[in-house]
Amino acid sequence: MDLFWHRRDPRTRDNAGLAAAARAGTVVPVFVYDSSLLNTMGDRQRALYLRHIKALERRYRELDSDLVVRAGDPDDVLVDLAAEYGADTVFYNTHYRAAQRNRQRAVEDALSGAGVDTDARTDLVLVGPEKLERSYPNHSQFHNDWEAVPKRGSYAEPDADALAGISDGKTVPEPEVDIELPAAGYRGARDRLDTFVDHGITSYNDTRDDLRMAVEEPTHAVSRLSPYLATGAIGIREVWATASEVYDAVHGGERRNVDKYRYELSWREQMYHLLYYNPDLAVSNYKSFPNDIEWHNDDDAFEAWTRGETGYPLVDAGMRQLNQEGYIHNRPRQVVASFLSKHLLIDWRRGARYFTKQLLDHDYASNHGGWQWVASTGTDSVDVRIFDPVSQASKYDEGATYIREYVPELEGVPTGKVIEWPTLARDERESLAPEYTHPIVDRNEGYERAQRTFERALGKR
């Protein structure tokens, strides 16, 4: 008899550690309600994750087993459960966040002291970070090495006879939140993937930045799988294998579109690679600067940003989507992060913390690695990258469809005026949409101030 400890992997399919445990013998599936780690998640994501756990319980019961749920410190709980079930080994999947790694070490020490073996598997990524070089100058070089490593297929769900015939009456809470949550569990994730494969993956590169499509066909333009991958409801190998099957079956432009989707998955892999070698990624700049960055950290400006009241329509639309849905499309996600860290010169860490609170798809590696990339403190090969929210709106939301969806104050304003809003004269803005806010920072002044500030930090002034 062995235990499998579910962590951020609430699924029976494509689960590396669970598959290994099932090959070794009879498995008792376990989930430990570890409040110290669960409380580091935002309320929204925690609620979705716990709904995944409820769905996982139901699946085990369909397989004539059950999920053993206990609350407490995993190093204490797993020792007790190993003794209760006479387990020889506790299997689990490796995680890369510092707190998770510390928790794993405590569990390993406690189980070793109790005479119980442990077996950790790579599950969160397609390629274990330890298989690659410690650092890369840019994503292209990372991708070249990463691509050369063979990717295995997804793991099958264990047969029912590999699971212990147990029944456990305990469960997890199901908290309410302030937004509608997506369908929970593996089934919800697989349905989302199937919809994308049927309707969107073969046009992905052509539509992924089209913000009109993001409003009119939100699950076709992009996969919207990120909340499920971030909470572990679906395995990355299954997503990769499914995309690769489509890639092998199509040609020409469709193949190019599918390959772009697969390429984008490699960015997630690089963020985990960064976190593995830089455990302080969430709190320390990845890039070294000869001088301090002179952050302004204006509280009023930060609050206006969180509310979506900056007077920059694309920024405000992105922040309002985040607040209303717990999700933000990738293009405005980059724009709002750049606006905060460049035009407002507010420390990227404040923005990353707000995203942690609000996002359903918060991923510790991708969130902090992505914020650092946009803030020019991370792996970007460009010294100072600044997204202009006006030109970004013109290029990716030329009809202002996305902006009007989330900023209804601009509903009756001509499209050109919506796009150019921050550049209009104050009197014209007041006549066009008196209820919408004026820009909280001048477009050109904000851009030039950010340029000067980062050049000083880089020692170029």
CSV table of C-alpha atoms in Angstrom, one decimal:
chain,number,residue,atom,x,y,z
A,1,MET,CA,0.0,0.0,0.0
A,2,ASP,CA,1.3,3.5,-0.9
A,3,LEU,CA,-0.1,7.0,-0.6
A,4,PHE,CA,-0.3,9.6,-3.3
A,5,TRP,CA,-0.3,13.2,-2.0
A,6,HIS,CA,-2.3,15.5,-4.2
A,7,ARG,CA,-0.9,19.1,-4.2
A,8,ARG,CA,-1.6,21.5,-7.1
A,9,ASP,CA,-2.7,18.6,-9.3
A,10,PRO,CA,-6.4,17.8,-8.6
A,11,ARG,CA,-6.8,15.3,-11.4
A,12,THR,CA,-6.5,11.5,-12.0
A,13,ARG,CA,-5.6,11.8,-15.7
A,14,ASP,CA,-2.1,12.9,-16.9
A,15,ASN,CA,-0.8,12.9,-13.3
A,16,ALA,CA,2.8,11.8,-13.3
A,17,GLY,CA,3.0,11.0,-9.5
A,18,LEU,CA,-0.3,9.2,-9.4
A,19,ALA,CA,0.6,7.1,-12.4
A,20,ALA,CA,3.9,6.1,-10.8
A,21,ALA,CA,2.1,5.2,-7.5
A,22,ALA,CA,-0.4,3.1,-9.4
A,23,ARG,CA,2.4,1.2,-11.2
A,24,ALA,CA,4.0,0.5,-7.8
A,25,GLY,CA,0.9,-1.1,-6.2
A,26,THR,CA,-2.3,-0.1,-4.5
A,27,VAL,CA,-2.8,3.6,-4.0
A,28,VAL,CA,-4.6,5.7,-1.3
A,29,PRO,CA,-5.2,9.2,-2.7
A,30,VAL,CA,-4.7,12.0,-0.1
A,31,PHE,CA,-5.3,15.7,0.0
A,32,VAL,CA,-4.0,17.8,2.9
A,33,TYR,CA,-5.9,21.0,3.5
A,34,ASP,CA,-2.8,23.1,4.3
A,35,SER,CA,-4.2,26.5,5.3
A,36,SER,CA,-0.8,28.2,5.4
A,37,LEU,CA,-0.3,27.6,1.7
A,38,LEU,CA,-3.9,27.9,0.6
A,39,ASN,CA,-4.1,31.3,2.2
A,40,THR,CA,-1.4,32.6,-0.2
A,41,MET,CA,-3.8,32.1,-3.0
A,42,GLY,CA,-6.4,34.8,-3.9
A,43,ASP,CA,-9.9,34.2,-2.7
A,44,ARG,CA,-11.1,33.6,-6.2
A,45,GLN,CA,-8.5,31.1,-7.3
A,46,ARG,CA,-8.7,29.3,-3.9
A,47,ALA,CA,-12.5,28.8,-4.4
A,48,LEU,CA,-11.9,27.4,-7.9
A,49,TYR,CA,-9.1,25.1,-6.7
A,50,LEU,CA,-11.3,23.7,-3.9
A,51,ARG,CA,-14.1,23.1,-6.4
A,52,HIS,CA,-11.5,21.1,-8.4
A,53,ILE,CA,-10.9,19.1,-5.2
A,54,LYS,CA,-14.6,18.4,-4.9
A,55,ALA,CA,-14.7,17.2,-8.5
A,56,LEU,CA,-11.6,15.0,-7.8
A,57,GLU,CA,-13.5,13.4,-4.9
A,58,ARG,CA,-16.4,12.6,-7.1
A,59,ARG,CA,-14.1,11.0,-9.7
A,60,TYR,CA,-12.4,8.8,-7.1
A,61,ARG,CA,-15.8,7.6,-5.9
A,62,GLU,CA,-16.8,6.8,-9.5
A,63,LEU,CA,-13.7,4.6,-9.5
A,64,ASP,CA,-14.9,2.8,-6.3
A,65,SER,CA,-12.3,4.6,-4.1
A,66,ASP,CA,-12.2,8.0,-2.3
A,67,LEU,CA,-10.0,10.9,-1.6
A,68,VAL,CA,-8.7,11.0,2.0
A,69,VAL,CA,-9.0,14.6,3.1
A,70,ARG,CA,-7.3,15.9,6.3
A,71,ALA,CA,-6.4,19.3,7.6
A,72,GLY,CA,-3.1,20.3,9.1
A,73,ASP,CA,0.6,20.4,8.3
A,74,PRO,CA,1.4,17.8,5.6
A,75,ASP,CA,4.6,16.6,7.4
A,76,ASP,CA,2.4,15.6,10.4
A,77,VAL,CA,-0.6,14.4,8.5
A,78,LEU,CA,1.3,12.2,6.0
A,79,VAL,CA,3.3,10.5,8.7
A,80,ASP,CA,0.0,9.7,10.5
A,81,LEU,CA,-1.7,8.4,7.4
A,82,ALA,CA,1.3,6.4,6.3
A,83,ALA,CA,1.1,4.6,9.7
A,84,GLU,CA,-2.7,4.2,9.5
A,85,TYR,CA,-2.6,2.6,6.0
A,86,GLY,CA,0.8,0.8,6.4
A,87,ALA,CA,2.2,2.7,3.5
A,88,ASP,CA,5.7,2.0,2.3
A,89,THR,CA,6.1,5.0,0.1
A,90,VAL,CA,4.4,8.4,-0.3
A,91,PHE,CA,4.4,9.6,-4.0
A,92,TYR,CA,3.8,13.3,-5.0
A,93,ASN,CA,4.7,15.8,-7.7
A,94,THR,CA,7.4,18.4,-7.4
A,95,HIS,CA,6.6,22.1,-7.2
A,96,TYR,CA,9.0,25.0,-7.7
A,97,ARG,CA,7.8,27.9,-5.5
A,98,ALA,CA,10.1,28.3,-2.5
A,99,ALA,CA,7.3,27.8,0.0
A,100,GLN,CA,6.2,24.6,-1.7
A,101,ARG,CA,9.8,23.3,-1.9
A,102,ASN,CA,10.3,24.0,1.8
A,103,ARG,CA,7.1,22.1,2.5
A,104,GLN,CA,8.3,19.2,0.4
A,105,ARG,CA,11.6,19.1,2.3
A,106,ALA,CA,9.8,19.1,5.6
A,107,VAL,CA,7.6,16.2,4.5
A,108,GLU,CA,10.6,14.2,3.2
A,109,ASP,CA,12.4,14.7,6.5
A,110,ALA,CA,9.4,13.7,8.6
A,111,LEU,CA,8.6,10.6,6.5
A,112,SER,CA,12.3,9.6,6.5
A,113,GLY,CA,12.3,9.8,10.3
A,114,ALA,CA,9.2,7.5,10.3
A,115,GLY,CA,10.9,5.0,8.0
A,116,VAL,CA,8.7,5.8,5.0
A,117,ASP,CA,10.1,6.3,1.5
A,118,THR,CA,9.2,9.2,-0.8
A,119,ASP,CA,9.0,9.5,-4.6
A,120,ALA,CA,8.8,12.9,-6.3
A,121,ARG,CA,7.9,13.2,-10.0
A,122,THR,CA,8.2,16.0,-12.6
A,123,ASP,CA,4.6,16.9,-13.5
A,124,LEU,CA,4.2,20.7,-13.6
A,125,VAL,CA,6.3,21.2,-16.8
A,126,LEU,CA,7.1,19.3,-20.0
A,127,VAL,CA,10.8,19.6,-19.4
A,128,GLY,CA,12.3,19.6,-15.9
A,129,PRO,CA,14.3,22.8,-15.3
A,130,GLU,CA,17.3,20.8,-14.1
A,131,LYS,CA,17.7,19.4,-17.6
A,132,LEU,CA,18.5,22.8,-19.1
A,133,GLU,CA,21.2,25.4,-18.6
A,134,ARG,CA,21.0,27.6,-15.6
A,135,SER,CA,20.3,30.8,-17.5
A,136,TYR,CA,19.6,32.0,-21.0
A,137,PRO,CA,20.1,35.5,-22.6
A,138,ASN,CA,16.7,35.4,-24.3
A,139,HIS,CA,13.6,33.2,-24.9
A,140,SER,CA,14.8,32.1,-28.3
A,141,GLN,CA,17.8,30.4,-27.0
A,142,PHE,CA,15.9,28.9,-24.2
A,143,HIS,CA,13.3,27.6,-26.7
A,144,ASN,CA,16.0,26.0,-28.8
A,145,ASP,CA,17.4,24.0,-26.0
A,146,TRP,CA,13.9,23.2,-24.6
A,147,GLU,CA,12.6,22.1,-28.0
A,148,ALA,CA,15.4,19.6,-28.4
A,149,VAL,CA,14.4,17.7,-25.3
A,150,PRO,CA,11.9,14.9,-26.1
A,151,LYS,CA,8.4,15.4,-24.6
A,152,ARG,CA,6.6,12.3,-23.3
A,153,GLY,CA,2.9,11.8,-23.9
A,154,SER,CA,0.2,12.1,-21.2
A,155,TYR,CA,-0.3,9.6,-18.5
A,156,ALA,CA,-3.4,7.4,-18.4
A,157,GLU,CA,-5.8,7.5,-15.6
A,158,PRO,CA,-5.1,4.6,-13.1
A,159,ASP,CA,-7.4,1.6,-13.4
A,160,ALA,CA,-9.9,1.3,-10.6
A,161,ASP,CA,-8.2,-1.9,-9.2
A,162,ALA,CA,-5.0,0.1,-8.6
A,163,LEU,CA,-6.9,2.4,-6.1
A,164,ALA,CA,-7.6,1.4,-2.6
A,165,GLY,CA,-11.3,0.5,-1.9
A,166,ILE,CA,-11.8,3.1,0.9
A,167,SER,CA,-14.4,5.5,1.9
A,168,ASP,CA,-13.7,8.8,3.7
A,169,GLY,CA,-16.3,11.1,5.0
A,170,LYS,CA,-14.3,14.3,5.2
A,171,THR,CA,-14.2,17.0,2.5
A,172,VAL,CA,-13.1,20.5,1.8
A,173,PRO,CA,-15.1,23.8,2.1
A,174,GLU,CA,-16.7,25.3,-0.9
A,175,PRO,CA,-16.4,29.1,-0.4
A,176,GLU,CA,-18.4,31.6,-2.4
A,177,VAL,CA,-16.7,34.4,-4.3
A,178,ASP,CA,-17.6,37.6,-6.0
A,179,ILE,CA,-17.5,36.4,-9.6
A,180,GLU,CA,-18.8,33.5,-11.7
A,181,LEU,CA,-16.3,30.6,-11.7
A,182,PRO,CA,-15.6,28.4,-14.8
A,183,ALA,CA,-16.8,24.8,-14.7
A,184,ALA,CA,-14.7,22.9,-12.2
A,185,GLY,CA,-12.4,19.9,-12.4
A,186,TYR,CA,-10.8,17.9,-15.2
A,187,ARG,CA,-14.0,17.7,-17.2
A,188,GLY,CA,-14.4,21.4,-17.3
A,189,ALA,CA,-10.8,21.8,-18.4
A,190,ARG,CA,-11.1,19.1,-21.1
A,191,ASP,CA,-14.3,20.6,-22.4
A,192,ARG,CA,-12.5,24.0,-22.7
A,193,LEU,CA,-9.6,22.4,-24.5
A,194,ASP,CA,-11.9,20.5,-26.9
A,195,THR,CA,-13.8,23.7,-27.7
A,196,PHE,CA,-10.5,25.5,-28.6
A,197,VAL,CA,-9.3,22.6,-30.7
A,198,ASP,CA,-12.6,22.5,-32.6
A,199,HIS,CA,-12.9,26.2,-33.2
A,200,GLY,CA,-9.7,28.2,-32.4
A,201,ILE,CA,-6.3,26.5,-32.5
A,202,THR,CA,-5.9,26.4,-36.3
A,203,SER,CA,-6.4,30.2,-36.4
A,204,TYR,CA,-4.7,31.0,-33.1
A,205,ASN,CA,-1.8,33.1,-34.3
A,206,ASP,CA,-4.2,35.1,-36.5
A,207,THR,CA,-6.7,35.9,-33.8
A,208,ARG,CA,-4.9,35.8,-30.4
A,209,ASP,CA,-4.3,39.5,-30.3
A,210,ASP,CA,-7.6,40.5,-31.9
A,211,LEU,CA,-9.5,42.2,-29.1
A,212,ARG,CA,-12.7,42.2,-31.0
A,213,MET,CA,-12.5,38.5,-31.2
A,214,ALA,CA,-11.7,38.4,-27.5
A,215,VAL,CA,-15.2,39.9,-26.9
A,216,GLU,CA,-17.2,38.2,-29.6
A,217,GLU,CA,-15.6,34.7,-29.5
A,218,PRO,CA,-13.6,34.6,-26.3
A,219,THR,CA,-13.0,30.8,-26.2
A,220,HIS,CA,-12.1,30.6,-29.9
A,221,ALA,CA,-9.6,33.4,-30.3
A,222,VAL,CA,-7.5,32.0,-27.4
A,223,SER,CA,-7.7,28.8,-25.4
A,224,ARG,CA,-8.7,30.3,-22.0
A,225,LEU,CA,-7.1,27.2,-20.4
A,226,SER,CA,-4.8,29.3,-18.1
A,227,PRO,CA,-7.1,29.0,-15.1
A,228,TYR,CA,-7.1,25.2,-15.4
A,229,LEU,CA,-3.3,24.9,-16.0
A,230,ALA,CA,-2.6,27.3,-13.1
A,231,THR,CA,-4.7,25.2,-10.7
A,232,GLY,CA,-3.6,21.9,-12.1
A,233,ALA,CA,-7.0,20.7,-13.3
A,234,ILE,CA,-5.5,19.5,-16.5
A,235,GLY,CA,-2.0,18.2,-17.2
A,236,ILE,CA,0.5,20.1,-19.5
A,237,ARG,CA,1.4,16.9,-21.3
A,238,GLU,CA,-2.2,16.3,-22.3
A,239,VAL,CA,-2.5,19.9,-23.6
A,240,TRP,CA,0.8,19.5,-25.5
A,241,ALA,CA,-0.1,16.1,-26.9
A,242,THR,CA,-3.5,17.4,-28.1
A,243,ALA,CA,-2.0,20.4,-29.8
A,244,SER,CA,0.7,18.2,-31.4
A,245,GLU,CA,-1.9,15.8,-32.8
A,246,VAL,CA,-3.6,18.7,-34.5
A,247,TYR,CA,-0.2,20.0,-35.7
A,248,ASP,CA,0.5,16.7,-37.3
A,249,ALA,CA,-2.9,16.6,-39.0
A,250,VAL,CA,-2.9,20.1,-40.7
A,251,HIS,CA,-0.8,21.9,-43.2
A,252,GLY,CA,0.1,25.4,-44.3
A,253,GLY,CA,-1.4,28.3,-42.4
A,254,GLU,CA,-3.3,26.1,-40.1
A,255,ARG,CA,-0.1,24.3,-39.1
A,256,ARG,CA,1.7,27.7,-38.5
A,257,ASN,CA,-1.2,28.8,-36.2
A,258,VAL,CA,-1.0,25.6,-34.2
A,259,ASP,CA,2.7,25.8,-33.9
A,260,LYS,CA,2.4,29.3,-32.5
A,261,TYR,CA,0.2,28.0,-29.7
A,262,ARG,CA,2.8,25.3,-28.9
A,263,TYR,CA,5.5,27.9,-28.9
A,264,GLU,CA,3.5,30.0,-26.4
A,265,LEU,CA,3.5,27.1,-24.1
A,266,SER,CA,7.3,27.3,-24.0
A,267,TRP,CA,7.0,30.7,-22.3
A,268,ARG,CA,5.3,29.0,-19.4
A,269,GLU,CA,8.1,26.5,-19.3
A,270,GLN,CA,10.7,29.3,-19.2
A,271,MET,CA,8.9,31.0,-16.3
A,272,TYR,CA,9.2,27.8,-14.3
A,273,HIS,CA,12.8,27.5,-15.3
A,274,LEU,CA,13.4,31.0,-14.0
A,275,LEU,CA,11.7,30.2,-10.7
A,276,TYR,CA,13.6,27.0,-10.2
A,277,TYR,CA,17.0,28.8,-10.4
A,278,ASN,CA,15.7,32.1,-8.9
A,279,PRO,CA,13.4,31.2,-5.9
A,280,ASP,CA,13.2,34.9,-5.0
A,281,LEU,CA,11.7,35.8,-8.4
A,282,ALA,CA,8.6,37.3,-6.7
A,283,VAL,CA,10.5,39.8,-4.6
A,284,SER,CA,13.8,40.6,-6.2
A,285,ASN,CA,14.6,42.0,-9.6
A,286,TYR,CA,16.0,39.3,-11.9
A,287,LYS,CA,18.2,41.8,-13.7
A,288,SER,CA,21.0,43.6,-11.8
A,289,PHE,CA,21.1,47.4,-12.1
A,290,PRO,CA,24.1,49.6,-11.1
A,291,ASN,CA,21.7,52.2,-9.6
A,292,ASP,CA,18.3,51.9,-7.9
A,293,ILE,CA,15.1,52.3,-9.9
A,294,GLU,CA,13.4,55.4,-8.6
A,295,TRP,CA,9.9,54.1,-8.2
A,296,HIS,CA,7.3,56.7,-7.4
A,297,ASN,CA,4.7,54.5,-5.7
A,298,ASP,CA,1.9,57.0,-5.8
A,299,ASP,CA,-1.0,55.4,-3.8
A,300,ASP,CA,-3.7,57.5,-5.5
A,301,ALA,CA,-2.4,56.5,-8.9
A,302,PHE,CA,-2.2,52.9,-7.9
A,303,GLU,CA,-5.8,52.8,-6.6
A,304,ALA,CA,-7.0,54.5,-9.9
A,305,TRP,CA,-5.1,51.7,-11.8
A,306,THR,CA,-6.8,49.0,-9.7
A,307,ARG,CA,-10.2,50.5,-10.3
A,308,GLY,CA,-9.7,50.9,-14.1
A,309,GLU,CA,-10.0,54.7,-13.8
A,310,THR,CA,-6.7,55.9,-15.3
A,311,GLY,CA,-8.2,57.8,-18.3
A,312,TYR,CA,-6.5,55.4,-20.7
A,313,PRO,CA,-9.3,53.4,-22.2
A,314,LEU,CA,-7.4,50.2,-23.0
A,315,VAL,CA,-5.8,50.1,-19.6
A,316,ASP,CA,-9.1,50.7,-17.9
A,317,ALA,CA,-10.8,48.0,-20.0
A,318,GLY,CA,-8.2,45.5,-19.1
A,319,MET,CA,-8.3,46.3,-15.4
A,320,ARG,CA,-12.1,46.1,-15.3
A,321,GLN,CA,-12.1,42.8,-17.1
A,322,LEU,CA,-9.7,41.6,-14.4
A,323,ASN,CA,-11.9,42.8,-11.6
A,324,GLN,CA,-15.2,41.5,-13.2
A,325,GLU,CA,-14.0,38.1,-14.5
A,326,GLY,CA,-10.8,37.2,-12.7
A,327,TYR,CA,-9.1,37.0,-16.1
A,328,ILE,CA,-7.5,39.5,-18.4
A,329,HIS,CA,-6.6,38.9,-22.1
A,330,ASN,CA,-2.9,38.6,-22.6
A,331,ARG,CA,-2.5,41.7,-24.8
A,332,PRO,CA,-4.1,44.2,-22.3
A,333,ARG,CA,-2.4,42.2,-19.5
A,334,GLN,CA,0.9,43.4,-20.9
A,335,VAL,CA,-0.4,46.9,-21.5
A,336,VAL,CA,-1.8,47.4,-17.9
A,337,ALA,CA,1.5,46.0,-16.4
A,338,SER,CA,3.6,48.3,-18.6
A,339,PHE,CA,1.4,51.3,-17.8
A,340,LEU,CA,1.8,50.8,-14.0
A,341,SER,CA,5.5,50.1,-14.1
A,342,LYS,CA,6.5,52.7,-16.7
A,343,HIS,CA,3.9,55.5,-17.2
A,344,LEU,CA,3.1,55.6,-13.5
A,345,LEU,CA,6.6,54.3,-12.3
A,346,ILE,CA,5.0,52.1,-9.6
A,347,ASP,CA,7.0,49.1,-8.4
A,348,TRP,CA,6.0,46.0,-10.4
A,349,ARG,CA,5.7,44.0,-7.2
A,350,ARG,CA,2.6,46.0,-6.2
A,351,GLY,CA,1.0,45.1,-9.5
A,352,ALA,CA,2.0,41.5,-9.2
A,353,ARG,CA,0.4,41.3,-5.7
A,354,TYR,CA,-2.8,42.7,-7.1
A,355,PHE,CA,-2.9,40.2,-9.9
A,356,THR,CA,-2.3,37.4,-7.3
A,357,LYS,CA,-5.4,38.6,-5.4
A,358,GLN,CA,-7.7,39.0,-8.5
A,359,LEU,CA,-6.6,36.3,-11.0
A,360,LEU,CA,-8.2,32.9,-11.4
A,361,ASP,CA,-5.2,32.0,-13.5
A,362,HIS,CA,-2.5,33.3,-11.2
A,363,ASP,CA,0.6,31.2,-11.7
A,364,TYR,CA,3.4,32.0,-9.3
A,365,ALA,CA,6.1,31.6,-11.9
A,366,SER,CA,4.3,33.1,-14.9
A,367,ASN,CA,2.8,36.0,-12.9
A,368,HIS,CA,6.1,37.2,-11.4
A,369,GLY,CA,8.3,36.3,-14.4
A,370,GLY,CA,5.8,38.0,-16.7
A,371,TRP,CA,5.6,41.2,-14.6
A,372,GLN,CA,9.4,41.3,-14.5
A,373,TRP,CA,9.6,41.0,-18.3
A,374,VAL,CA,7.2,43.8,-18.8
A,375,ALA,CA,8.8,46.0,-16.1
A,376,SER,CA,12.2,45.6,-17.8
A,377,THR,CA,13.7,44.0,-14.6
A,378,GLY,CA,13.4,40.5,-16.1
A,379,THR,CA,14.6,38.5,-19.1
A,380,ASP,CA,13.6,40.8,-21.9
A,381,SER,CA,16.6,41.5,-24.2
A,382,VAL,CA,15.4,45.1,-24.7
A,383,ASP,CA,16.7,47.4,-22.0
A,384,VAL,CA,13.6,49.5,-21.7
A,385,ARG,CA,10.4,48.3,-23.3
A,386,ILE,CA,7.4,50.6,-22.9
A,387,PHE,CA,3.9,49.7,-24.3
A,388,ASP,CA,2.1,52.8,-25.6
A,389,PRO,CA,-1.5,52.3,-24.6
A,390,VAL,CA,-2.8,54.5,-27.4
A,391,SER,CA,-1.0,52.8,-30.2
A,392,GLN,CA,-1.7,49.4,-28.7
A,393,ALA,CA,-5.5,50.2,-28.7
A,394,SER,CA,-5.2,51.4,-32.3
A,395,LYS,CA,-3.5,48.2,-33.4
A,396,TYR,CA,-5.3,45.6,-31.5
A,397,ASP,CA,-8.8,47.1,-30.8
A,398,GLU,CA,-9.2,49.4,-33.8
A,399,GLY,CA,-13.0,49.3,-33.6
A,400,ALA,CA,-12.8,49.9,-29.8
A,401,THR,CA,-15.0,46.8,-29.3
A,402,TYR,CA,-13.1,45.5,-26.3
A,403,ILE,CA,-12.8,49.0,-24.8
A,404,ARG,CA,-16.6,49.6,-25.0
A,405,GLU,CA,-17.3,46.2,-23.6
A,406,TYR,CA,-15.7,47.2,-20.3
A,407,VAL,CA,-15.8,51.0,-20.4
A,408,PRO,CA,-19.5,51.7,-21.1
A,409,GLU,CA,-18.9,55.5,-20.4
A,410,LEU,CA,-17.4,55.6,-23.9
A,411,GLU,CA,-20.3,53.8,-25.6
A,412,GLY,CA,-21.5,56.8,-27.7
A,413,VAL,CA,-18.1,58.2,-28.4
A,414,PRO,CA,-16.8,57.9,-32.0
A,415,THR,CA,-14.2,55.1,-32.3
A,416,GLY,CA,-11.3,57.4,-33.3
A,417,LYS,CA,-11.9,59.6,-30.3
A,418,VAL,CA,-12.0,56.5,-28.0
A,419,ILE,CA,-8.7,55.4,-29.3
A,420,GLU,CA,-7.1,58.8,-29.0
A,421,TRP,CA,-8.8,59.7,-25.7
A,422,PRO,CA,-5.6,60.5,-23.7
A,423,THR,CA,-4.4,62.9,-26.5
A,424,LEU,CA,-7.6,64.9,-26.8
A,425,ALA,CA,-8.0,68.4,-25.2
A,426,ARG,CA,-9.7,68.3,-21.8
A,427,ASP,CA,-12.7,70.4,-23.1
A,428,GLU,CA,-13.3,67.9,-25.9
A,429,ARG,CA,-13.2,64.9,-23.5
A,430,GLU,CA,-15.7,66.6,-21.2
A,431,SER,CA,-18.1,67.2,-24.1
A,432,LEU,CA,-17.8,63.6,-25.5
A,433,ALA,CA,-18.0,61.6,-22.2
A,434,PRO,CA,-18.4,63.7,-19.1
A,435,GLU,CA,-18.6,60.6,-16.9
A,436,TYR,CA,-15.3,59.1,-17.9
A,437,THR,CA,-12.1,60.1,-16.2
A,438,HIS,CA,-9.3,62.3,-17.6
A,439,PRO,CA,-5.8,60.8,-18.0
A,440,ILE,CA,-4.0,60.6,-14.6
A,441,VAL,CA,-0.6,61.1,-16.4
A,442,ASP,CA,0.3,62.8,-19.6
A,443,ARG,CA,1.1,60.2,-22.3
A,444,ASN,CA,4.4,61.7,-23.5
A,445,GLU,CA,5.5,62.9,-20.1
A,446,GLY,CA,4.9,59.5,-18.6
A,447,TYR,CA,6.8,57.8,-21.4
A,448,GLU,CA,9.8,60.1,-21.2
A,449,ARG,CA,10.0,60.0,-17.4
A,450,ALA,CA,10.1,56.2,-17.5
A,451,GLN,CA,12.8,56.3,-20.2
A,452,ARG,CA,14.9,58.7,-18.1
A,453,THR,CA,14.4,56.7,-14.9
A,454,PHE,CA,15.4,53.4,-16.4
A,455,GLU,CA,18.4,54.9,-18.2
A,456,ARG,CA,19.6,56.3,-14.8
A,457,ALA,CA,19.1,52.9,-13.2
A,458,LEU,CA,21.1,51.3,-16.0
A,459,GLY,CA,23.9,53.9,-15.6
A,460,LYS,CA,23.3,55.5,-19.0
A,461,ARG,CA,22.7,59.0,-17.7
